[in-house]
Coordinates of C-alpha atoms in Angstrom, one line a residue:
M120 CA 0.0 0.0 0.0
T121 CA 1.4 3.4 -1.0
H122 CA 1.6 6.4 1.2
S123 CA -1.3 8.0 -0.7
D124 CA -3.4 4.8 -0.3
T125 CA -2.7 4.9 3.4
D126 CA -3.8 8.5 3.6
N127 CA -7.0 7.8 1.7
H128 CA -7.8 4.8 3.9
D129 CA -7.2 6.8 7.1
Q130 CA -9.4 9.7 5.8
K131 CA -12.2 7.3 4.9
E132 CA -12.2 5.8 8.4
E133 CA -12.1 9.3 9.8
L134 CA -15.0 10.4 7.6
D135 CA -17.1 7.4 8.4
A136 CA -16.7 8.1 12.1
L137 CA -17.5 11.7 11.7
L138 CA -20.6 11.0 9.6
K139 CA -21.8 8.7 12.4
Q140 CA -21.9 11.8 14.6
V141 CA -23.2 14.4 12.1
L142 CA -25.9 12.5 10.2
P143 CA -28.1 11.8 13.3
L144 CA -28.2 15.5 13.9
D145 CA -30.6 15.7 10.9
L146 CA -29.3 19.2 10.1
P147 CA -31.5 21.4 8.0
H148 CA -30.3 22.4 4.5
V149 CA -29.1 26.0 4.7
H150 CA -28.6 28.6 1.9
F151 CA -25.5 30.8 2.3
K152 CA -27.5 33.9 1.2
D153 CA -29.8 33.4 4.2
I154 CA -27.1 32.9 6.9
A155 CA -25.0 35.7 5.6
A156 CA -27.8 38.1 4.6
I157 CA -26.2 41.3 5.8
E158 CA -23.3 42.3 3.4
R159 CA -21.1 45.2 4.6
V160 CA -17.7 45.4 3.0
M161 CA -14.6 47.5 3.5
P162 CA -12.4 47.9 0.4
Q163 CA -8.6 47.3 0.6
D164 CA -7.7 51.0 0.0
G165 CA -9.9 52.1 2.9
F166 CA -8.3 49.4 5.1
T167 CA -4.8 50.7 4.1
E168 CA -5.7 54.1 5.6
I169 CA -6.8 52.5 8.8
L170 CA -3.7 50.3 8.9
T171 CA -1.6 53.4 8.4
D172 CA -3.1 54.8 11.6
F173 CA -2.4 51.6 13.4
A174 CA 1.2 51.7 12.3
H175 CA 1.4 55.3 13.7
G176 CA 0.0 54.0 17.0
K177 CA -3.4 55.6 16.4
K178 CA -5.7 52.7 17.1
G179 CA -8.9 54.7 16.5
P180 CA -12.3 53.1 17.0
Y181 CA -11.6 49.9 15.0
T182 CA -10.8 46.4 16.2
L183 CA -9.4 44.0 13.6
I184 CA -10.5 40.4 14.0
D185 CA -9.2 37.3 12.2
V186 CA -12.0 34.7 12.2
R187 CA -9.9 31.9 10.8
S188 CA -8.7 28.9 12.8
E189 CA -5.9 29.2 15.4
A190 CA -3.4 27.4 13.1
E191 CA -4.1 29.7 10.1
F192 CA -3.6 32.7 12.4
E193 CA -0.4 31.4 13.8
R194 CA 0.9 30.7 10.3
E195 CA 0.2 34.2 8.9
R196 CA -2.0 37.1 10.0
L197 CA -2.7 40.7 9.3
P198 CA -0.7 43.2 11.5
F199 CA -2.6 44.3 14.7
A200 CA -5.2 41.6 14.3
V201 CA -6.7 39.5 17.2
N202 CA -7.8 35.9 16.5
I203 CA -11.4 34.9 17.4
P204 CA -12.0 31.8 15.3
I205 CA -15.5 31.0 14.1
L206 CA -14.3 27.4 13.6
T207 CA -11.4 25.9 15.6
N208 CA -8.6 23.8 14.0
T209 CA -10.5 20.6 14.6
E210 CA -13.8 21.9 13.4
R211 CA -12.3 23.4 10.2
H212 CA -10.7 20.1 9.4
Q213 CA -14.0 18.2 9.9
V214 CA -15.9 20.6 7.7
G215 CA -13.2 20.4 5.0
L216 CA -13.3 16.6 5.1
I217 CA -17.0 16.5 4.6
Y218 CA -16.8 19.1 1.9
K219 CA -14.1 17.3 -0.1
R220 CA -15.0 13.7 0.4
H221 CA -18.8 13.5 1.0
D222 CA -21.2 16.4 0.4
K223 CA -20.7 20.2 0.0
D224 CA -24.2 21.1 1.3
L225 CA -23.8 18.9 4.4
A226 CA -20.5 20.6 5.0
L227 CA -22.1 24.1 5.0
S228 CA -24.9 22.9 7.2
Y229 CA -22.5 21.4 9.7
A230 CA -20.3 24.6 9.7
W231 CA -23.4 26.6 10.4
Y232 CA -24.4 24.2 13.2
L233 CA -21.0 24.5 14.8
A234 CA -21.0 28.3 14.6
K235 CA -24.5 28.5 16.1
Q236 CA -23.5 26.5 19.1
K237 CA -21.0 29.1 20.1
E238 CA -22.8 32.2 18.9
E239 CA -23.5 33.7 22.4
A240 CA -20.0 33.1 23.6
Y241 CA -18.6 34.6 20.3
L242 CA -20.8 37.7 20.7
E243 CA -19.6 38.2 24.3
K244 CA -15.9 38.0 23.2
V245 CA -16.3 40.5 20.5
R246 CA -18.3 42.9 22.6
K247 CA -15.7 42.8 25.4
L248 CA -12.9 43.3 22.8
A249 CA -14.5 46.1 20.7
Q250 CA -15.9 48.0 23.7
G251 CA -18.8 49.3 21.6
G252 CA -16.6 50.3 18.6
P253 CA -16.8 49.0 15.0
V254 CA -14.9 45.8 14.0
I255 CA -13.3 44.7 10.8
L256 CA -13.4 41.0 10.1
Y257 CA -11.4 38.9 7.7
C258 CA -10.6 35.4 6.7
W259 CA -8.4 34.0 3.9
R260 CA -10.0 35.7 0.9
G261 CA -13.1 37.4 2.3
G262 CA -15.3 34.3 1.8
G263 CA -17.7 32.3 3.8
R264 CA -16.4 32.6 7.3
S265 CA -16.0 36.4 7.4
R266 CA -19.3 36.9 5.5
Y267 CA -21.2 34.8 7.9
T268 CA -19.6 36.3 11.0
T269 CA -20.1 39.9 9.7
S270 CA -23.8 39.2 9.2
M271 CA -24.2 37.5 12.6
L272 CA -22.6 40.4 14.4
N273 CA -24.7 43.0 12.7
K274 CA -27.9 41.1 13.4
N275 CA -26.9 41.3 17.1
G276 CA -26.2 45.0 17.2
I277 CA -22.4 45.0 16.6
D278 CA -21.1 47.4 13.9
A279 CA -19.1 45.0 11.7
V280 CA -17.6 45.1 8.2
R281 CA -15.9 42.4 6.1
L282 CA -12.5 43.2 4.7
N283 CA -12.8 42.7 0.9
G284 CA -10.4 40.1 -0.3
G285 CA -9.2 39.2 3.2
Q286 CA -5.6 38.0 3.9
K287 CA -5.0 37.1 0.2
A288 CA -5.7 40.7 -1.0
F289 CA -3.5 42.1 1.8
R290 CA -0.6 39.9 0.6
K291 CA -1.1 41.4 -2.8
E292 CA -0.6 44.9 -1.4
V293 CA 2.6 43.8 0.4
H294 CA 3.9 42.1 -2.7
T295 CA 3.3 45.3 -4.8
M296 CA 5.2 47.5 -2.4
L297 CA 8.1 45.2 -1.8
Y298 CA 8.5 43.5 -5.2
E299 CA 7.4 46.2 -7.6
Q300 CA 7.5 49.7 -6.1
E301 CA 10.5 51.9 -6.5
I302 CA 12.3 52.5 -3.1
T303 CA 15.1 54.9 -2.4
L304 CA 17.4 53.9 0.5
Y305 CA 20.3 55.5 2.3
P306 CA 21.9 52.6 4.1
L307 CA 24.3 53.0 7.0
S308 CA 27.6 51.3 6.5
G309 CA 30.5 50.7 8.8
Q310 CA 32.4 48.0 10.7
T311 CA 30.7 45.6 13.0
G312 CA 29.9 47.4 16.3
C313 CA 29.6 50.9 14.7
G314 CA 26.1 50.9 16.0
K315 CA 24.0 50.8 12.8
S316 CA 21.0 49.1 14.6
E317 CA 21.4 51.2 17.7
L318 CA 21.4 54.4 15.6
L319 CA 18.4 53.4 13.6
E320 CA 16.5 52.6 16.7
Y321 CA 17.5 56.0 18.2
I322 CA 16.2 57.7 15.0
Q323 CA 12.9 55.8 15.1
A324 CA 12.4 56.8 18.7
N325 CA 13.6 60.4 18.6
H326 CA 13.4 61.7 15.0
R327 CA 10.0 60.6 13.8
D328 CA 10.4 63.0 10.8
L329 CA 13.2 60.8 9.5
P330 CA 12.0 57.7 7.6
A331 CA 13.9 54.7 8.9
L332 CA 13.6 51.1 7.8
H333 CA 15.2 48.8 10.3
L334 CA 15.7 45.6 8.3
E335 CA 17.3 43.5 11.1
A336 CA 14.5 44.5 13.6
A337 CA 11.9 43.4 11.0
A338 CA 13.6 40.0 10.8
G339 CA 14.5 39.8 14.5
H340 CA 17.9 38.8 13.4
A341 CA 21.2 40.5 13.1
A342 CA 23.1 39.6 9.9
S343 CA 25.9 37.7 11.6
V344 CA 26.4 34.3 13.3
F345 CA 25.2 36.0 16.5
G346 CA 21.9 36.4 14.6
E347 CA 19.0 36.4 17.1
I348 CA 21.0 37.1 20.3
R349 CA 20.7 40.9 20.4
F350 CA 16.9 40.8 19.7
N351 CA 16.4 37.9 22.2
L352 CA 18.1 40.0 24.9
M353 CA 15.9 43.0 24.0
G354 CA 12.8 40.8 24.3
E355 CA 11.8 41.4 20.7
S356 CA 9.4 38.9 19.0
L357 CA 11.2 37.2 16.1
A358 CA 9.7 36.8 12.6
K359 CA 8.7 33.2 12.1
S360 CA 8.5 33.2 8.3
Q361 CA 9.4 35.1 5.2
R362 CA 5.8 36.4 5.1
D363 CA 6.1 37.7 8.7
F364 CA 9.3 39.4 7.7
E365 CA 7.7 41.1 4.7
T366 CA 4.7 42.2 6.7
N367 CA 7.0 43.8 9.3
L368 CA 8.8 45.7 6.5
Y369 CA 5.5 46.7 4.9
V370 CA 4.2 48.2 8.2
N371 CA 7.5 50.0 8.7
L372 CA 7.3 51.6 5.2
L373 CA 3.6 52.4 5.6
Q374 CA 4.3 54.7 8.5
H375 CA 5.9 57.2 6.1
R376 CA 4.1 56.6 2.8
N377 CA 3.0 59.8 1.1
A378 CA -0.6 60.6 0.3
D379 CA -0.1 59.7 -3.4
G380 CA 1.3 56.3 -2.5
S381 CA 4.9 57.1 -3.1
L382 CA 7.6 56.5 -0.5
P383 CA 10.3 59.0 0.7
P384 CA 13.9 58.0 0.9
F385 CA 14.5 55.7 3.9
L386 CA 17.5 55.4 6.2
T387 CA 18.4 51.7 6.7
E388 CA 21.4 49.5 7.3
M389 CA 23.7 48.0 4.6
E390 CA 22.9 44.4 4.2
S391 CA 23.5 41.5 1.8
K392 CA 20.5 39.7 0.1
K393 CA 19.7 37.6 3.2
I394 CA 19.2 38.3 6.9
G395 CA 19.4 35.0 8.7
R396 CA 17.0 32.7 6.7
F397 CA 15.0 35.5 5.2
N398 CA 15.5 36.9 1.7
L399 CA 15.3 40.7 1.3
P400 CA 12.5 41.5 -1.2
P401 CA 13.5 42.7 -4.7
S402 CA 12.6 46.4 -4.2
I403 CA 14.9 46.6 -1.2
C404 CA 17.7 44.5 -2.9
K405 CA 17.6 46.8 -5.9
A406 CA 17.8 49.9 -3.8
L407 CA 20.7 48.5 -1.7
A408 CA 22.6 47.6 -4.8
K409 CA 23.0 51.3 -5.7
E410 CA 25.3 51.6 -2.6
T411 CA 24.4 55.2 -2.0
H412 CA 25.4 54.8 1.6
I413 CA 26.2 56.9 4.7
G414 CA 29.4 55.8 6.4
L415 CA 29.7 55.4 10.2
T416 CA 33.0 55.5 12.0
C417 CA 33.7 54.5 15.5
P418 CA 36.8 53.7 17.7
L419 CA 37.5 50.1 18.5
E420 CA 36.9 50.4 22.2
T421 CA 33.5 52.0 21.7
R422 CA 32.6 49.2 19.3
L423 CA 33.6 46.6 21.8
A424 CA 31.7 48.2 24.6
R425 CA 28.6 48.4 22.4
L426 CA 28.8 44.8 21.4
E427 CA 29.4 43.6 24.9
K428 CA 26.2 45.3 25.9
E429 CA 24.3 44.0 22.9
Y430 CA 25.5 40.3 23.0
F431 CA 26.0 39.7 26.7
G432 CA 23.7 42.1 28.5
K433 CA 24.2 41.5 32.2
G434 CA 26.0 38.2 31.4
G435 CA 25.0 34.9 33.0
K436 CA 25.3 31.2 31.9
E437 CA 22.2 31.3 29.6
V438 CA 23.5 34.2 27.6
E439 CA 27.1 32.8 27.5
E440 CA 25.7 29.5 26.1
M441 CA 23.8 31.4 23.4
V442 CA 27.0 33.2 22.4
K443 CA 29.2 30.0 22.5
E444 CA 26.6 28.1 20.4
A445 CA 26.8 30.9 17.8
V446 CA 30.7 31.0 17.9
R447 CA 30.8 27.3 17.1
F448 CA 29.4 28.0 13.7
L449 CA 32.7 29.7 12.9
T450 CA 34.7 26.5 13.4
R451 CA 35.2 25.8 9.7
R452 CA 36.4 29.3 9.1
V453 CA 38.7 30.0 12.0
G454 CA 39.6 26.5 13.3
K455 CA 38.6 24.4 16.3
E456 CA 41.5 25.7 18.4
T457 CA 40.5 29.3 18.0
V458 CA 36.8 28.5 18.8
E459 CA 37.8 26.7 21.9
R460 CA 40.0 29.6 23.0
W461 CA 37.1 32.0 22.5
C462 CA 34.7 29.8 24.4
A463 CA 37.2 29.6 27.3
A464 CA 37.4 33.4 27.4
I465 CA 33.6 33.5 27.6
D466 CA 33.5 31.0 30.4
A467 CA 36.1 33.1 32.3
G468 CA 33.9 36.2 31.9
D469 CA 36.4 37.9 29.6
Y470 CA 33.8 39.2 27.2
R471 CA 35.8 42.1 26.1
G472 CA 38.9 40.0 25.3
F473 CA 36.8 37.6 23.3
L474 CA 35.0 40.3 21.4
K475 CA 38.3 42.1 20.6
E476 CA 39.7 38.9 19.0
V477 CA 36.5 38.3 17.0
M478 CA 36.4 41.9 15.8
V479 CA 40.1 42.3 14.8
D480 CA 40.9 38.8 13.7
Y481 CA 37.6 37.9 12.0
Y482 CA 34.8 40.4 11.3
D483 CA 37.0 43.4 10.3
K484 CA 38.8 41.1 7.8
V485 CA 35.7 39.3 6.5
Y486 CA 33.3 42.2 6.1
K487 CA 34.8 44.5 3.4
A488 CA 34.1 48.2 3.1
V489 CA 31.6 49.3 0.5
D490 CA 33.3 50.0 -2.9
T491 CA 31.6 53.3 -3.6
P492 CA 32.5 56.4 -1.4
P493 CA 29.9 57.4 1.1
L494 CA 27.5 60.3 0.5
F495 CA 28.3 61.5 4.0
T496 CA 30.4 60.2 6.9
V497 CA 29.5 60.6 10.6
S498 CA 31.1 59.4 13.9
N499 CA 28.8 57.3 16.0
I500 CA 30.3 57.5 19.4
D501 CA 27.1 59.1 20.6
S502 CA 23.8 58.2 18.9
G503 CA 22.1 61.5 19.7
E504 CA 24.9 63.5 18.0
A505 CA 25.1 61.1 15.1
A506 CA 21.3 61.2 14.5
A507 CA 21.3 65.0 14.6
A508 CA 24.1 65.2 12.0
I509 CA 22.2 62.7 9.8
A510 CA 19.0 64.6 10.1
T511 CA 20.7 67.8 9.0
W512 CA 22.2 66.0 6.0
Y513 CA 19.0 64.2 5.1
H514 CA 16.8 67.3 5.0
S515 CA 19.4 69.2 3.0
A516 CA 19.7 66.3 0.5
K517 CA 15.9 66.4 -0.1
E518 CA 16.0 70.1 -1.0

């Protein structure tokens, strides 16, 4: 028996057992137009305006609800959404099995039956979450689940609209911006430890007028073997997939998008085509390839102090093990003896000595300077002073 035959046999047994539960319910035949009679729709362009406010921290009156199953939401979701599934993982699987292998009408009747059983509890959850405000609902492509739920909420006095096209249409918006739209970038370049990420984070927090696209923060991964350590220590949530990464980039860009849909030049960090396991989208790769960069300089001791703070925090065995695990990935490049010496230095608490060797003997040699001369060079000993100098340059460059 092949693997496919086994799957079919298992699904038949599962379907037979399920039908023994469902058929005795004697469910009435339902028409979708009756159970989703109230049709209120929000177009994607209107939703983009609301999402822009969300990105600026202006929540407004709206609550965004994903009505798909828990597994679908975990795999991919709209930014700022809350998951209140109309069908759970198990229920969605059961309805899909009946739909594909038995009868489409019975599948709809059973889905409606399951939803009706939890209607009161569902209404209570939405009322508590929305606090009397309007809600926007979506599923994968603005189909049955969001249509039914929108109608059900409106019948019960809750102001609800369905997002036209759902998650699928949103993905198209993200794709258009990151794969097709022209983007201008001024990447920060410089040796490891010059504080590119630190400076971008300072700019985002203190110079809201300066558009900044923090690529590594969007990925939750620094582009080195130490990858996730910095963001783990900061308590940042890490992107779980390429689509998560791209959604984070989209929201970052959306904060500064002009009224006509164009984008201003963004400050960012100089990167290769990948950050960790994520690929930079074509629009960003194309912009980085121009190498119109801003050069950062910084003394070695300042770089070492910055990296010690970023990669070790307050120290401790857990952090030390994270760093040593990352260091071992360099064995093929620097040799087992060197890696063992570095690990011994970490165990001894000699973080600065370890980092100095890694910087001088490895990173400063491996990471070559950008070929083209910088548009502007700034010292980044103090992030506030460096950010002020970049702000002056940026605004003069736009004029």
